[in-house]
PDB file of C-alpha atoms and ligand atoms in Angstrom:
ATOM      1  CA  LEU A   1     172.292  55.112 -87.373  1.00  0.00           C
ATOM      2  CA  LYS A   2     175.739  54.374 -88.724  1.00  0.00           C
ATOM      3  CA  PRO A   3     178.509  54.681 -86.143  1.00  0.00           C
ATOM      4  CA  GLU A   4     180.630  56.793 -88.460  1.00  0.00           C
ATOM      5  CA  SER A   5     177.793  59.288 -88.728  1.00  0.00           C
ATOM      6  CA  TRP A   6     177.920  59.883 -84.974  1.00  0.00           C
ATOM      7  CA  PHE A   7     180.576  62.526 -85.305  1.00  0.00           C
ATOM      8  CA  ASP A   8     180.740  65.822 -86.992  1.00  0.00           C
ATOM      9  CA  GLN A   9     184.028  67.432 -87.758  1.00  0.00           C
ATOM     10  CA  GLY A  10     182.961  70.463 -85.727  1.00  0.00           C
ATOM     11  CA  ALA A  11     184.778  71.811 -82.727  1.00  0.00           C
ATOM     12  CA  GLY A  12     183.947  71.094 -79.119  1.00  0.00           C
ATOM     13  CA  PRO A  13     184.507  68.253 -76.720  1.00  0.00           C
ATOM     14  CA  ARG A  14     183.730  64.784 -78.016  1.00  0.00           C
ATOM     15  CA  TYR A  15     180.797  64.249 -75.670  1.00  0.00           C
ATOM     16  CA  VAL A  16     179.178  67.398 -77.088  1.00  0.00           C
ATOM     17  CA  GLN A  17     179.710  66.073 -80.622  1.00  0.00           C
ATOM     18  CA  LEU A  18     178.152  62.764 -79.668  1.00  0.00           C
ATOM     19  CA  ARG A  19     175.241  64.498 -77.945  1.00  0.00           C
ATOM     20  CA  ARG A  20     174.595  66.662 -81.015  1.00  0.00           C
ATOM     21  CA  ARG A  21     174.680  63.624 -83.271  1.00  0.00           C
ATOM     22  CA  LEU A  22     172.159  61.834 -81.125  1.00  0.00           C
ATOM     23  CA  GLU A  23     169.986  64.968 -80.977  1.00  0.00           C
ATOM     24  CA  ASP A  24     170.017  65.137 -84.788  1.00  0.00           C
ATOM     25  CA  ALA A  25     169.142  61.456 -85.043  1.00  0.00           C
ATOM     26  CA  ILE A  26     166.190  61.979 -82.674  1.00  0.00           C
ATOM     27  CA  GLN A  27     164.971  65.144 -84.385  1.00  0.00           C
ATOM     28  CA  SER A  28     165.188  63.674 -87.889  1.00  0.00           C
ATOM     29  CA  GLY A  29     163.386  60.521 -86.808  1.00  0.00           C
ATOM     30  CA  VAL A  30     166.357  58.182 -87.415  1.00  0.00           C
ATOM     31  CA  LEU A  31     165.864  57.331 -83.740  1.00  0.00           C
ATOM     32  CA  PRO A  32     162.055  57.491 -83.398  1.00  0.00           C
ATOM     33  CA  PRO A  33     160.137  57.939 -80.113  1.00  0.00           C
ATOM     34  CA  ASN A  34     160.328  54.890 -77.829  1.00  0.00           C
ATOM     35  CA  SER A  35     163.222  53.335 -79.772  1.00  0.00           C
ATOM     36  CA  SER A  36     166.047  52.075 -77.617  1.00  0.00           C
ATOM     37  CA  LEU A  37     169.617  53.342 -77.728  1.00  0.00           C
ATOM     38  CA  PRO A  38     172.510  50.878 -77.707  1.00  0.00           C
ATOM     39  CA  PRO A  39     174.003  50.285 -74.244  1.00  0.00           C
ATOM     40  CA  GLU A  40     176.665  52.764 -73.108  1.00  0.00           C
ATOM     41  CA  ARG A  41     179.340  50.069 -73.368  1.00  0.00           C
ATOM     42  CA  GLU A  42     178.468  49.433 -77.003  1.00  0.00           C
ATOM     43  CA  ILE A  43     178.437  53.118 -77.923  1.00  0.00           C
ATOM     44  CA  ALA A  44     181.815  53.499 -76.214  1.00  0.00           C
ATOM     45  CA  GLU A  45     183.237  50.600 -78.247  1.00  0.00           C
ATOM     46  CA  ILE A  46     181.888  51.762 -81.609  1.00  0.00           C
ATOM     47  CA  THR A  47     182.906  55.358 -81.100  1.00  0.00           C
ATOM     48  CA  ASP A  48     186.171  54.609 -79.354  1.00  0.00           C
ATOM     49  CA  MET A  49     185.237  56.945 -76.535  1.00  0.00           C
ATOM     50  CA  SER A  50     185.517  56.297 -72.849  1.00  0.00           C
ATOM     51  CA  ARG A  51     182.360  55.262 -71.049  1.00  0.00           C
ATOM     52  CA  VAL A  52     182.645  58.418 -68.952  1.00  0.00           C
ATOM     53  CA  THR A  53     182.394  60.511 -72.134  1.00  0.00           C
ATOM     54  CA  VAL A  54     179.429  58.510 -73.430  1.00  0.00           C
ATOM     55  CA  ARG A  55     177.715  58.754 -70.067  1.00  0.00           C
ATOM     56  CA  LYS A  56     178.184  62.524 -70.058  1.00  0.00           C
ATOM     57  CA  ALA A  57     176.486  62.854 -73.461  1.00  0.00           C
ATOM     58  CA  MET A  58     173.640  60.586 -72.336  1.00  0.00           C
ATOM     59  CA  GLN A  59     173.184  62.484 -69.077  1.00  0.00           C
ATOM     60  CA  GLU A  60     172.758  65.735 -70.980  1.00  0.00           C
ATOM     61  CA  LEU A  61     170.130  64.135 -73.197  1.00  0.00           C
ATOM     62  CA  VAL A  62     168.285  62.939 -70.090  1.00  0.00           C
ATOM     63  CA  GLN A  63     168.442  66.472 -68.651  1.00  0.00           C
ATOM     64  CA  GLN A  64     167.041  67.874 -71.876  1.00  0.00           C
ATOM     65  CA  GLY A  65     164.174  65.408 -71.746  1.00  0.00           C
ATOM     66  CA  ALA A  66     165.212  63.854 -75.081  1.00  0.00           C
ATOM     67  CA  ILE A  67     165.816  60.375 -73.695  1.00  0.00           C
ATOM     68  CA  GLU A  68     164.883  58.518 -70.531  1.00  0.00           C
ATOM     69  CA  GLN A  69     166.641  55.743 -68.680  1.00  0.00           C
ATOM     70  CA  ARG A  70     164.413  52.881 -67.634  1.00  0.00           C
ATOM     71  CA  GLN A  71     165.684  50.794 -64.760  1.00  0.00           C
ATOM     72  CA  GLY A  72     167.252  47.607 -66.019  1.00  0.00           C
ATOM     73  CA  SER A  73     166.283  48.048 -69.664  1.00  0.00           C
ATOM     74  CA  GLY A  74     168.449  50.899 -70.939  1.00  0.00           C
ATOM     75  CA  SER A  75     167.846  54.263 -72.610  1.00  0.00           C
ATOM     76  CA  PHE A  76     164.898  55.161 -74.794  1.00  0.00           C
ATOM     77  CA  VAL A  77     163.910  58.119 -76.935  1.00  0.00           C
ATOM     78  CA  ARG A  78     161.112  60.008 -75.223  1.00  0.00           C
ATOM     79  CA  GLU A  79     157.781  60.732 -76.797  1.00  0.00           C
ATOM     80  CA  SER A  80     158.054  64.455 -77.454  1.00  0.00           C
ATOM     81  CA  THR A  81     155.347  66.606 -75.946  1.00  0.00           C
ATOM     82  CA  ALA A  82     153.584  68.920 -78.327  1.00  0.00           C
ATOM     83  CA  ARG A  83     154.304  72.474 -77.225  1.00  0.00           C
ATOM     84  CA  VAL A  84     151.323  74.569 -76.345  1.00  0.00           C
ATOM     85  CA  GLU A  85     151.298  78.166 -77.542  1.00  0.00           C
ATOM     86  CA  GLN A  86     149.602  80.240 -74.918  1.00  0.00           C
ATOM     87  CA  SER A  87     148.491  83.811 -75.421  1.00  0.00           C
ATOM     88  CA  LEU A  88     149.075  86.216 -72.545  1.00  0.00           C
ATOM     89  CA  ARG A  89     146.194  88.374 -73.672  1.00  0.00           C
ATOM     90  CA  HIS A  90     143.133  86.760 -72.176  1.00  0.00           C
ATOM     91  CA  LEU A  91     142.148  85.622 -68.723  1.00  0.00           C
ATOM     92  CA  THR A  92     141.461  81.971 -69.371  1.00  0.00           C
ATOM     93  CA  SER A  93     141.572  78.822 -67.285  1.00  0.00           C
ATOM     94  CA  PHE A  94     143.700  75.753 -67.883  1.00  0.00           C
ATOM     95  CA  THR A  95     140.589  73.760 -68.849  1.00  0.00           C
ATOM     96  CA  GLU A  96     139.506  76.407 -71.379  1.00  0.00           C
ATOM     97  CA  ASP A  97     143.014  76.658 -72.836  1.00  0.00           C
ATOM     98  CA  MET A  98     143.210  72.918 -73.425  1.00  0.00           C
ATOM     99  CA  GLN A  99     139.607  72.556 -74.615  1.00  0.00           C
ATOM    100  CA  GLU A 100     140.303  75.159 -77.264  1.00  0.00           C
ATOM    101  CA  ARG A 101     143.011  72.819 -78.562  1.00  0.00           C
ATOM    102  CA  GLY A 102     140.725  69.819 -78.436  1.00  0.00           C
ATOM    103  CA  MET A 103     142.665  68.291 -75.557  1.00  0.00           C
ATOM    104  CA  GLU A 104     141.034  66.372 -72.714  1.00  0.00           C
ATOM    105  CA  THR A 105     142.038  67.595 -69.269  1.00  0.00           C
ATOM    106  CA  THR A 106     142.323  65.650 -66.051  1.00  0.00           C
ATOM    107  CA  SER A 107     143.550  66.634 -62.598  1.00  0.00           C
ATOM    108  CA  LYS A 108     145.233  64.626 -59.881  1.00  0.00           C
ATOM    109  CA  TRP A 109     144.322  66.038 -56.498  1.00  0.00           C
ATOM    110  CA  LEU A 110     147.287  66.541 -54.234  1.00  0.00           C
ATOM    111  CA  GLU A 111     145.492  68.639 -51.621  1.00  0.00           C
ATOM    112  CA  ARG A 112     142.086  70.275 -51.244  1.00  0.00           C
ATOM    113  CA  GLY A 113     140.527  71.781 -48.136  1.00  0.00           C
ATOM    114  CA  VAL A 114     140.268  74.640 -45.666  1.00  0.00           C
ATOM    115  CA  PHE A 115     143.422  75.723 -43.861  1.00  0.00           C
ATOM    116  CA  MET A 116     144.973  78.357 -41.603  1.00  0.00           C
ATOM    117  CA  PRO A 117     146.366  81.007 -43.963  1.00  0.00           C
ATOM    118  CA  THR A 118     150.013  81.981 -44.283  1.00  0.00           C
ATOM    119  CA  GLU A 119     151.086  85.617 -43.759  1.00  0.00           C
ATOM    120  CA  GLU A 120     151.332  85.999 -47.515  1.00  0.00           C
ATOM    121  CA  GLU A 121     147.825  84.644 -48.111  1.00  0.00           C
ATOM    122  CA  ILE A 122     146.449  87.014 -45.453  1.00  0.00           C
ATOM    123  CA  SER A 123     148.017  90.040 -47.121  1.00  0.00           C
ATOM    124  CA  VAL A 124     147.502  89.125 -50.817  1.00  0.00           C
ATOM    125  CA  LEU A 125     143.946  87.819 -50.382  1.00  0.00           C
ATOM    126  CA  GLY A 126     143.066  90.539 -47.869  1.00  0.00           C
ATOM    127  CA  LEU A 127     141.805  88.038 -45.287  1.00  0.00           C
ATOM    128  CA  GLY A 128     140.257  89.225 -42.050  1.00  0.00           C
ATOM    129  CA  ALA A 129     141.407  88.146 -38.587  1.00  0.00           C
ATOM    130  CA  GLU A 130     140.708  84.448 -37.975  1.00  0.00           C
ATOM    131  CA  GLU A 131     139.580  83.941 -41.564  1.00  0.00           C
ATOM    132  CA  SER A 132     140.563  80.592 -43.070  1.00  0.00           C
ATOM    133  CA  VAL A 133     141.694  79.957 -46.621  1.00  0.00           C
ATOM    134  CA  ALA A 134     140.536  77.469 -49.263  1.00  0.00           C
ATOM    135  CA  ARG A 135     143.431  75.676 -50.918  1.00  0.00           C
ATOM    136  CA  ILE A 136     143.574  73.384 -53.888  1.00  0.00           C
ATOM    137  CA  TYR A 137     146.737  71.733 -55.138  1.00  0.00           C
ATOM    138  CA  ARG A 138     146.540  69.805 -58.394  1.00  0.00           C
ATOM    139  CA  LEU A 139     148.616  68.124 -61.035  1.00  0.00           C
ATOM    140  CA  ARG A 140     147.069  69.263 -64.303  1.00  0.00           C
ATOM    141  CA  GLU A 141     147.171  66.886 -67.247  1.00  0.00           C
ATOM    142  CA  ALA A 142     146.183  67.301 -70.878  1.00  0.00           C
ATOM    143  CA  GLY A 143     146.005  64.566 -73.461  1.00  0.00           C
ATOM    144  CA  GLY A 144     147.292  62.156 -70.812  1.00  0.00           C
ATOM    145  CA  GLN A 145     150.508  64.195 -70.263  1.00  0.00           C
ATOM    146  CA  PRO A 146     151.291  66.071 -67.051  1.00  0.00           C
ATOM    147  CA  MET A 147     151.542  69.787 -67.892  1.00  0.00           C
ATOM    148  CA  ALA A 148     151.545  71.815 -64.681  1.00  0.00           C
ATOM    149  CA  LEU A 149     151.380  71.761 -60.909  1.00  0.00           C
ATOM    150  CA  GLU A 150     149.025  74.365 -59.471  1.00  0.00           C
ATOM    151  CA  ARG A 151     148.523  75.572 -55.924  1.00  0.00           C
ATOM    152  CA  ALA A 152     145.573  77.918 -55.603  1.00  0.00           C
ATOM    153  CA  ALA A 153     144.518  79.785 -52.471  1.00  0.00           C
ATOM    154  CA  LEU A 154     141.153  81.570 -52.265  1.00  0.00           C
ATOM    155  CA  PRO A 155     139.245  83.391 -49.532  1.00  0.00           C
ATOM    156  CA  LEU A 156     136.299  81.350 -48.226  1.00  0.00           C
ATOM    157  CA  SER A 157     134.101  84.336 -49.107  1.00  0.00           C
ATOM    158  CA  ILE A 158     134.945  83.571 -52.759  1.00  0.00           C
ATOM    159  CA  LEU A 159     135.021  79.753 -52.559  1.00  0.00           C
ATOM    160  CA  PRO A 160     133.146  78.611 -49.437  1.00  0.00           C
ATOM    161  CA  ASN A 161     133.589  74.911 -50.172  1.00  0.00           C
ATOM    162  CA  PRO A 162     136.779  73.816 -51.988  1.00  0.00           C
ATOM    163  CA  LEU A 163     135.370  70.269 -52.219  1.00  0.00           C
ATOM    164  CA  GLU A 164     132.875  71.620 -54.733  1.00  0.00           C
ATOM    165  CA  VAL A 165     135.680  71.990 -57.261  1.00  0.00           C
ATOM    166  CA  THR A 166     135.646  68.687 -59.073  1.00  0.00           C
ATOM    167  CA  SER A 167     137.317  69.639 -62.353  1.00  0.00           C
ATOM    168  CA  SER A 168     137.620  73.313 -63.356  1.00  0.00           C
ATOM    169  CA  LEU A 169     138.127  75.908 -60.619  1.00  0.00           C
ATOM    170  CA  TYR A 170     136.970  78.739 -62.883  1.00  0.00           C
ATOM    171  CA  ALA A 171     133.851  76.782 -63.904  1.00  0.00           C
ATOM    172  CA  THR A 172     132.947  76.327 -60.217  1.00  0.00           C
ATOM    173  CA  LEU A 173     133.640  80.015 -59.518  1.00  0.00           C
ATOM    174  CA  GLY A 174     131.436  80.914 -62.508  1.00  0.00           C
ATOM    175  CA  GLN A 175     128.578  78.834 -61.121  1.00  0.00           C
ATOM    176  CA  ILE A 176     128.652  80.721 -57.820  1.00  0.00           C
ATOM    177  CA  GLY A 177     128.995  84.136 -59.477  1.00  0.00           C
ATOM    178  CA  HIS A 178     132.695  84.571 -58.684  1.00  0.00           C
ATOM    179  CA  ARG A 179     134.438  84.205 -62.029  1.00  0.00           C
ATOM    180  CA  PRO A 180     137.573  86.394 -62.024  1.00  0.00           C
ATOM    181  CA  VAL A 181     137.613  89.123 -64.694  1.00  0.00           C
ATOM    182  CA  ARG A 182     141.135  90.509 -64.325  1.00  0.00           C
ATOM    183  CA  ALA A 183     144.500  89.154 -63.223  1.00  0.00           C
ATOM    184  CA  VAL A 184     148.110  90.114 -62.697  1.00  0.00           C
ATOM    185  CA  GLN A 185     150.465  87.363 -63.780  1.00  0.00           C
ATOM    186  CA  LYS A 186     154.171  86.978 -63.155  1.00  0.00           C
ATOM    187  CA  ILE A 187     156.353  84.444 -64.952  1.00  0.00           C
ATOM    188  CA  SER A 188     159.828  83.389 -63.866  1.00  0.00           C
ATOM    189  CA  ALA A 189     162.214  80.568 -64.677  1.00  0.00           C
ATOM    190  CA  LEU A 190     163.438  77.773 -62.441  1.00  0.00           C
ATOM    191  CA  ASN A 191     164.935  74.294 -62.515  1.00  0.00           C
ATOM    192  CA  LEU A 192     162.470  71.708 -61.279  1.00  0.00           C
ATOM    193  CA  ASP A 193     163.510  69.933 -58.074  1.00  0.00           C
ATOM    194  CA  SER A 194     163.323  66.151 -57.882  1.00  0.00           C
ATOM    195  CA  ASN A 195     159.853  66.023 -56.344  1.00  0.00           C
ATOM    196  CA  ASP A 196     158.174  68.409 -58.800  1.00  0.00           C
ATOM    197  CA  ALA A 197     160.070  66.889 -61.736  1.00  0.00           C
ATOM    198  CA  LYS A 198     158.820  63.437 -60.778  1.00  0.00           C
ATOM    199  CA  LEU A 199     155.201  64.623 -60.684  1.00  0.00           C
ATOM    200  CA  LEU A 200     155.624  66.323 -64.072  1.00  0.00           C
ATOM    201  CA  ASN A 201     157.370  63.251 -65.502  1.00  0.00           C
ATOM    202  CA  VAL A 202     160.561  65.051 -66.535  1.00  0.00           C
ATOM    203  CA  ALA A 203     164.164  64.704 -65.387  1.00  0.00           C
ATOM    204  CA  GLU A 204     165.262  66.540 -62.232  1.00  0.00           C
ATOM    205  CA  GLY A 205     166.714  69.932 -63.119  1.00  0.00           C
ATOM    206  CA  THR A 206     164.590  70.342 -66.261  1.00  0.00           C
ATOM    207  CA  ALA A 207     163.642  73.959 -66.936  1.00  0.00           C
ATOM    208  CA  GLY A 208     160.241  74.992 -65.683  1.00  0.00           C
ATOM    209  CA  LEU A 209     158.187  78.172 -65.538  1.00  0.00           C
ATOM    210  CA  ARG A 210     156.825  79.489 -62.294  1.00  0.00           C
ATOM    211  CA  ILE A 211     153.628  81.380 -62.919  1.00  0.00           C
ATOM    212  CA  GLN A 212     151.939  83.388 -60.241  1.00  0.00           C
ATOM    213  CA  ARG A 213     148.460  84.708 -60.866  1.00  0.00           C
ATOM    214  CA  VAL A 214     146.476  87.030 -58.632  1.00  0.00           C
ATOM    215  CA  SER A 215     142.996  87.404 -60.051  1.00  0.00           C
ATOM    216  CA  PHE A 216     140.204  89.810 -59.209  1.00  0.00           C
ATOM    217  CA  LEU A 217     136.411  89.900 -59.364  1.00  0.00           C
ATOM    218  CA  GLU A 218     134.453  92.644 -61.111  1.00  0.00           C
ATOM    219  CA  ASP A 219     133.973  94.426 -57.755  1.00  0.00           C
ATOM    220  CA  GLY A 220     137.757  94.518 -57.153  1.00  0.00           C
ATOM    221  CA  ARG A 221     137.960  91.752 -54.544  1.00  0.00           C
ATOM    222  CA  VAL A 222     140.909  89.377 -54.845  1.00  0.00           C
ATOM    223  CA  ALA A 223     139.673  85.978 -56.027  1.00  0.00           C
ATOM    224  CA  GLU A 224     142.783  83.797 -56.044  1.00  0.00           C
ATOM    225  CA  LEU A 225     146.483  83.571 -55.473  1.00  0.00           C
ATOM    226  CA  THR A 226     147.763  80.723 -57.622  1.00  0.00           C
ATOM    227  CA  ARG A 227     151.324  79.506 -57.989  1.00  0.00           C
ATOM    228  CA  SER A 228     151.897  77.140 -60.855  1.00  0.00           C
ATOM    229  CA  LEU A 229     154.873  75.233 -62.178  1.00  0.00           C
ATOM    230  CA  TYR A 230     154.584  74.675 -65.909  1.00  0.00           C
ATOM    231  CA  ARG A 231     156.796  72.375 -67.907  1.00  0.00           C
ATOM    232  CA  GLY A 232     159.302  74.517 -69.759  1.00  0.00           C
ATOM    233  CA  ASP A 233     159.415  71.992 -72.594  1.00  0.00           C
ATOM    234  CA  ALA A 234     155.667  72.176 -73.151  1.00  0.00           C
ATOM    235  CA  TYR A 235     154.824  75.893 -73.266  1.00  0.00           C
ATOM    236  CA  ASP A 236     155.452  78.973 -75.375  1.00  0.00           C
ATOM    237  CA  PHE A 237     153.926  82.155 -73.992  1.00  0.00           C
ATOM    238  CA  VAL A 238     153.033  84.731 -76.601  1.00  0.00           C
ATOM    239  CA  ALA A 239     152.165  88.405 -76.134  1.00  0.00           C
ATOM    240  CA  GLU A 240     151.488  91.051 -78.753  1.00  0.00           C
ATOM    241  CA  LEU A 241     153.505  94.214 -78.214  1.00  0.00           C
ATOM    242  CA  GLN A 242     152.818  97.695 -79.444  1.00  0.00           C
ATOM    243  CA  LEU A 243     154.988 100.759 -79.656  1.00  0.00           C
ATOM    244  CA  SER A 244     154.053 102.944 -76.730  1.00  0.00           C
ATOM    245  CA  GLY A 245     153.487 106.657 -76.872  1.00  0.00           C
TER     246      GLY A 245
HETATM  247  C1  GLP B 301     145.255  78.617 -65.030  1.00  0.00           C
HETATM  248  C2  GLP B 301     145.815  79.650 -64.076  1.00  0.00           C
HETATM  249  C3  GLP B 301     145.366  79.451 -62.646  1.00  0.00           C
HETATM  250  C4  GLP B 301     143.885  79.165 -62.568  1.00  0.00           C
HETATM  251  C5  GLP B 301     143.555  77.990 -63.447  1.00  0.00           C
HETATM  252  C6  GLP B 301     142.081  77.621 -63.414  1.00  0.00           C
HETATM  253  O1  GLP B 301     145.997  77.442 -65.017  1.00  0.00           O
HETATM  254  N1  GLP B 301     147.271  79.687 -64.125  1.00  0.00           N
HETATM  255  O2  GLP B 301     145.673  80.631 -61.926  1.00  0.00           O
HETATM  256  O3  GLP B 301     143.531  78.894 -61.230  1.00  0.00           O
HETATM  257  O4  GLP B 301     143.898  78.295 -64.777  1.00  0.00           O
HETATM  258  O5  GLP B 301     141.934  76.483 -64.232  1.00  0.00           O
HETATM  259  P1  GLP B 301     140.717  75.502 -64.161  1.00  0.00           P
HETATM  260  O6  GLP B 301     139.467  76.313 -64.260  1.00  0.00           O
HETATM  261  O7  GLP B 301     140.910  74.588 -65.305  1.00  0.00           O
HETATM  262  O8  GLP B 301     140.783  74.788 -62.842  1.00  0.00           O
END
């Protein structure tokens, strides 16, 4: 990476020009994954920019997930996560989605058990008076990379023992004759807060997708209310559209 190639003649503030140059260098492989960037001070000297300007460019790259700052050892180009293209056509589970791509899945358990339901769980899951709720909260990983955080809530009549779920929720539901057959899914955007970002191994403020799924059994009973946070840099959701009428 030659210092003189760090600038384009284009318009815009200098930190934006520097950021774009670094982005190009990362995308074209001039700066490959895991390579280190020169210290801020050095970049400032070579480019004749103030350290504030350099820092601003670097901070944006951190926000975008292009580089990461490791305590005491400087900035490095991040290993880019392969994006997963996910169809919105079929009711599949995370495990099935990843298996189809030949990716190994693992889950870190953050919570699993039987709890007092919230008002929302009572109304969405149609729980009776005094009925408890099964909850499972997991960090879902594929190919060794964290992909999503998922909080699922199910009536005990659907999942009597949440401890039975050892890997795939839908596989366990299938075994006990409660595999969902239909779902309503809602997707919205958010910026990940520091806690969720840390679990997903991205910078705070990175774009994420909040996905809420309410799924149903064949007989119409509600099976689950799941709220997931997916990494925005790892997913493309695809739906086929047809002209109505
Ligand atoms: C997806 C859905 C969740 C569902 C999960 C089941 O991630 N968004 O609503 O609970 O799949 O996945 P698995 O069977 O791998 O636990």
